[in-house]
PDB file of C-alpha atoms in Angstrom:
ATOM      1  CA  MET M  27      60.114  72.689 122.088  1.00  0.00           C
ATOM      2  CA  LYS M  28      62.586  70.505 120.284  1.00  0.00           C
ATOM      3  CA  ASN M  29      65.939  69.725 121.816  1.00  0.00           C
ATOM      4  CA  ILE M  30      68.521  70.564 119.108  1.00  0.00           C
ATOM      5  CA  ASN M  31      72.056  69.424 119.642  1.00  0.00           C
ATOM      6  CA  LYS M  32      74.458  71.880 118.112  1.00  0.00           C
ATOM      7  CA  ILE M  33      77.503  70.466 116.433  1.00  0.00           C
ATOM      8  CA  THR M  34      80.190  73.026 116.278  1.00  0.00           C
ATOM      9  CA  ALA M  35      82.547  72.877 113.344  1.00  0.00           C
ATOM     10  CA  PRO M  36      86.202  73.398 114.078  1.00  0.00           C
ATOM     11  CA  ASP M  37      87.431  77.024 113.527  1.00  0.00           C
ATOM     12  CA  PRO M  38      90.165  76.748 110.928  1.00  0.00           C
ATOM     13  CA  ILE M  39      91.583  80.195 111.681  1.00  0.00           C
ATOM     14  CA  SER M  40      91.924  79.382 115.365  1.00  0.00           C
ATOM     15  CA  GLU M  41      93.583  76.103 114.529  1.00  0.00           C
ATOM     16  CA  VAL M  42      96.092  77.844 112.267  1.00  0.00           C
ATOM     17  CA  ARG M  43      96.838  80.543 114.906  1.00  0.00           C
ATOM     18  CA  ASP M  44      97.646  77.802 117.382  1.00  0.00           C
ATOM     19  CA  ASN M  45     100.045  76.070 114.927  1.00  0.00           C
ATOM     20  CA  LYS M  46     103.670  76.586 116.032  1.00  0.00           C
ATOM     21  CA  ASP M  47     104.921  76.703 112.423  1.00  0.00           C
ATOM     22  CA  PHE M  48     102.439  79.381 111.532  1.00  0.00           C
ATOM     23  CA  GLN M  49     103.385  81.405 114.608  1.00  0.00           C
ATOM     24  CA  GLN M  50     107.080  81.270 113.596  1.00  0.00           C
ATOM     25  CA  TYR M  51     106.208  82.228 110.040  1.00  0.00           C
ATOM     26  CA  SER M  52     104.200  85.144 111.257  1.00  0.00           C
ATOM     27  CA  ARG M  53     107.064  86.356 113.385  1.00  0.00           C
ATOM     28  CA  ASP M  54     109.479  86.064 110.483  1.00  0.00           C
ATOM     29  CA  ALA M  55     107.101  87.820 108.144  1.00  0.00           C
ATOM     30  CA  ALA M  56     106.524  90.666 110.607  1.00  0.00           C
ATOM     31  CA  ILE M  57     110.321  91.314 110.694  1.00  0.00           C
ATOM     32  CA  ARG M  58     110.485  91.317 106.851  1.00  0.00           C
ATOM     33  CA  ILE M  59     107.479  93.716 106.676  1.00  0.00           C
ATOM     34  CA  ARG M  60     108.965  96.121 109.292  1.00  0.00           C
ATOM     35  CA  LEU M  61     112.316  96.058 107.473  1.00  0.00           C
ATOM     36  CA  ALA M  62     110.667  96.667 104.147  1.00  0.00           C
ATOM     37  CA  VAL M  63     108.708  99.681 105.444  1.00  0.00           C
ATOM     38  CA  GLU M  64     111.801 101.155 107.124  1.00  0.00           C
ATOM     39  CA  ILE M  65     114.025 100.690 104.037  1.00  0.00           C
ATOM     40  CA  HIS M  66     111.340 102.171 101.780  1.00  0.00           C
ATOM     41  CA  SER M  67     110.567 105.186 103.909  1.00  0.00           C
ATOM     42  CA  THR M  68     114.280 105.913 104.598  1.00  0.00           C
ATOM     43  CA  ARG M  69     115.158 105.523 100.873  1.00  0.00           C
ATOM     44  CA  GLU M  70     112.316 107.875  99.909  1.00  0.00           C
ATOM     45  CA  ALA M  71     113.275 110.403 102.635  1.00  0.00           C
ATOM     46  CA  GLN M  72     116.793 110.493 101.241  1.00  0.00           C
ATOM     47  CA  GLY M  73     115.497 111.029  97.684  1.00  0.00           C
ATOM     48  CA  LEU M  74     116.983 107.774  96.340  1.00  0.00           C
ATOM     49  CA  SER M  75     115.376 105.596  93.675  1.00  0.00           C
ATOM     50  CA  GLN M  76     115.516 101.856  93.985  1.00  0.00           C
ATOM     51  CA  GLN M  77     118.019 101.839  91.113  1.00  0.00           C
ATOM     52  CA  GLU M  78     120.262 104.368  92.804  1.00  0.00           C
ATOM     53  CA  LEU M  79     120.250 102.542  96.109  1.00  0.00           C
ATOM     54  CA  ALA M  80     120.965  99.235  94.341  1.00  0.00           C
ATOM     55  CA  LYS M  81     123.915 100.760  92.551  1.00  0.00           C
ATOM     56  CA  GLU M  82     125.344 102.156  95.842  1.00  0.00           C
ATOM     57  CA  ILE M  83     125.193  98.755  97.613  1.00  0.00           C
ATOM     58  CA  HIS M  84     126.221  96.660  94.627  1.00  0.00           C
ATOM     59  CA  THR M  85     122.947  94.769  93.953  1.00  0.00           C
ATOM     60  CA  THR M  86     120.087  95.026  91.544  1.00  0.00           C
ATOM     61  CA  GLN M  87     116.888  97.124  91.559  1.00  0.00           C
ATOM     62  CA  ARG M  88     114.934  93.910  91.536  1.00  0.00           C
ATOM     63  CA  VAL M  89     116.457  92.838  94.830  1.00  0.00           C
ATOM     64  CA  ILE M  90     115.663  96.286  96.386  1.00  0.00           C
ATOM     65  CA  SER M  91     112.082  95.862  95.114  1.00  0.00           C
ATOM     66  CA  ASN M  92     111.804  92.355  96.564  1.00  0.00           C
ATOM     67  CA  ILE M  93     113.089  93.619  99.919  1.00  0.00           C
ATOM     68  CA  GLU M  94     110.736  96.571 100.003  1.00  0.00           C
ATOM     69  CA  ASN M  95     107.824  94.173  99.219  1.00  0.00           C
ATOM     70  CA  GLY M  96     108.869  91.879 101.990  1.00  0.00           C
ATOM     71  CA  ASP M  97     109.251  88.993  99.462  1.00  0.00           C
ATOM     72  CA  ILE M  98     112.736  87.811 100.508  1.00  0.00           C
ATOM     73  CA  ASN M  99     114.888  87.055 103.490  1.00  0.00           C
ATOM     74  CA  ILE M 100     118.185  88.909 103.152  1.00  0.00           C
ATOM     75  CA  GLY M 101     121.607  87.873 104.502  1.00  0.00           C
ATOM     76  CA  LEU M 102     123.634  89.723 106.932  1.00  0.00           C
ATOM     77  CA  ASP M 103     126.016  91.065 104.353  1.00  0.00           C
ATOM     78  CA  LEU M 104     123.233  92.701 102.333  1.00  0.00           C
ATOM     79  CA  LEU M 105     121.507  93.961 105.524  1.00  0.00           C
ATOM     80  CA  ASN M 106     124.828  95.496 106.626  1.00  0.00           C
ATOM     81  CA  ARG M 107     125.304  97.294 103.297  1.00  0.00           C
ATOM     82  CA  LEU M 108     121.684  98.615 103.440  1.00  0.00           C
ATOM     83  CA  VAL M 109     121.957  99.799 107.066  1.00  0.00           C
ATOM     84  CA  THR M 110     125.265 101.478 106.369  1.00  0.00           C
ATOM     85  CA  GLN M 111     124.195 103.130 103.089  1.00  0.00           C
ATOM     86  CA  LEU M 112     120.878 104.410 104.558  1.00  0.00           C
ATOM     87  CA  ASN M 113     122.475 105.420 107.873  1.00  0.00           C
ATOM     88  CA  PHE M 114     120.016 103.451 109.975  1.00  0.00           C
ATOM     89  CA  SER M 115     119.940 104.528 113.598  1.00  0.00           C
ATOM     90  CA  ALA M 116     119.883 102.163 116.571  1.00  0.00           C
ATOM     91  CA  ASP M 117     116.189 103.213 117.022  1.00  0.00           C
ATOM     92  CA  GLN M 118     115.313 102.125 113.539  1.00  0.00           C
ATOM     93  CA  LEU M 119     117.019  98.802 113.987  1.00  0.00           C
ATOM     94  CA  SER M 120     115.206  98.360 117.293  1.00  0.00           C
ATOM     95  CA  THR M 121     111.891  98.982 115.583  1.00  0.00           C
ATOM     96  CA  VAL M 122     112.643  96.544 112.755  1.00  0.00           C
ATOM     97  CA  PHE M 123     113.834  93.679 114.932  1.00  0.00           C
ATOM     98  CA  GLY M 124     111.637  94.345 117.999  1.00  0.00           C
ATOM     99  CA  ILE M 125     114.590  94.389 120.334  1.00  0.00           C
ATOM    100  CA  THR M 126     116.087  96.946 122.639  1.00  0.00           C
ATOM    101  CA  PHE M 127     119.501  98.377 122.840  1.00  0.00           C
ATOM    102  CA  ASP M 128     121.020  99.042 126.234  1.00  0.00           C
ATOM    103  CA  SER M 129     122.061 102.653 126.759  1.00  0.00           C
ATOM    104  CA  PRO M 130     125.134 103.524 124.752  1.00  0.00           C
ATOM    105  CA  TYR M 131     128.477 103.803 126.359  1.00  0.00           C
ATOM    106  CA  THR M 132     131.401 105.657 124.905  1.00  0.00           C
ATOM    107  CA  THR M 133     134.865 104.125 124.294  1.00  0.00           C
ATOM    108  CA  LYS M 134     137.639 106.731 124.234  1.00  0.00           C
ATOM    109  CA  THR M 135     140.920 106.117 122.555  1.00  0.00           C
ATOM    110  CA  GLN M 136     143.762 108.040 123.983  1.00  0.00           C
ATOM    111  CA  SER M 137     147.270 108.788 122.769  1.00  0.00           C
ATOM    112  CA  SER M 138     150.155 109.974 124.874  1.00  0.00           C
ATOM    113  CA  GLY M 139     149.052 112.398 127.586  1.00  0.00           C
ATOM    114  CA  SER M 140     145.327 112.981 128.092  1.00  0.00           C
ATOM    115  CA  SER M 141     144.313 114.109 124.570  1.00  0.00           C
ATOM    116  CA  VAL M 142     141.400 112.076 123.153  1.00  0.00           C
ATOM    117  CA  VAL M 143     142.078 110.749 119.689  1.00  0.00           C
ATOM    118  CA  GLY M 144     138.509 109.488 118.967  1.00  0.00           C
ATOM    119  CA  THR M 145     135.299 108.213 120.480  1.00  0.00           C
ATOM    120  CA  THR M 146     132.955 105.503 119.546  1.00  0.00           C
ATOM    121  CA  SER M 147     129.412 105.023 120.767  1.00  0.00           C
ATOM    122  CA  ARG M 148     128.611 101.399 121.279  1.00  0.00           C
ATOM    123  CA  TYR M 149     125.167  99.858 121.659  1.00  0.00           C
ATOM    124  CA  VAL M 150     124.724  96.427 123.108  1.00  0.00           C
ATOM    125  CA  LEU M 151     121.995  94.417 121.574  1.00  0.00           C
ATOM    126  CA  THR M 152     119.957  92.557 124.107  1.00  0.00           C
ATOM    127  CA  GLY M 153     116.835  90.369 123.996  1.00  0.00           C
ATOM    128  CA  THR M 154     118.367  87.914 121.568  1.00  0.00           C
ATOM    129  CA  PRO M 155     120.019  84.535 121.989  1.00  0.00           C
ATOM    130  CA  PHE M 156     123.376  86.296 121.762  1.00  0.00           C
ATOM    131  CA  ASP M 157     124.894  89.634 122.713  1.00  0.00           C
ATOM    132  CA  TYR M 158     125.977  91.864 119.945  1.00  0.00           C
ATOM    133  CA  SER M 159     127.721  95.198 119.910  1.00  0.00           C
ATOM    134  CA  LEU M 160     126.963  97.837 117.348  1.00  0.00           C
ATOM    135  CA  ASN M 161     129.389 100.676 116.860  1.00  0.00           C
ATOM    136  CA  VAL M 162     127.728 103.887 115.782  1.00  0.00           C
TER     137      VAL M 162
END
């Protein structure tokens, strides 16, 4: 029997998966895709067209389309307008960004006496490089 030495070729897919730049790109793309799916499904559930949503948040239909296709990174201002207009819940944001919110606590504003003027539920964003409070 002949002794055959096998030469194994490098696996390009495994090399790419081990590349730190590719890993970061994959994490970023995953967030864009989860955001795209959440925006699309919420918009559809509310019976809004891309054009109607765009008009409500002062942008264009093309921008909404690009967001729903996961083609662009959006800034905080546009994200805030989308989240506000579509009434995203803390659970939806948690799903999109892969983070958890600590249990909400309620802040009560009081006037003279003991009557409560208003309440605000506040969620504290954890699992990120910073702490962030979201009033809902």
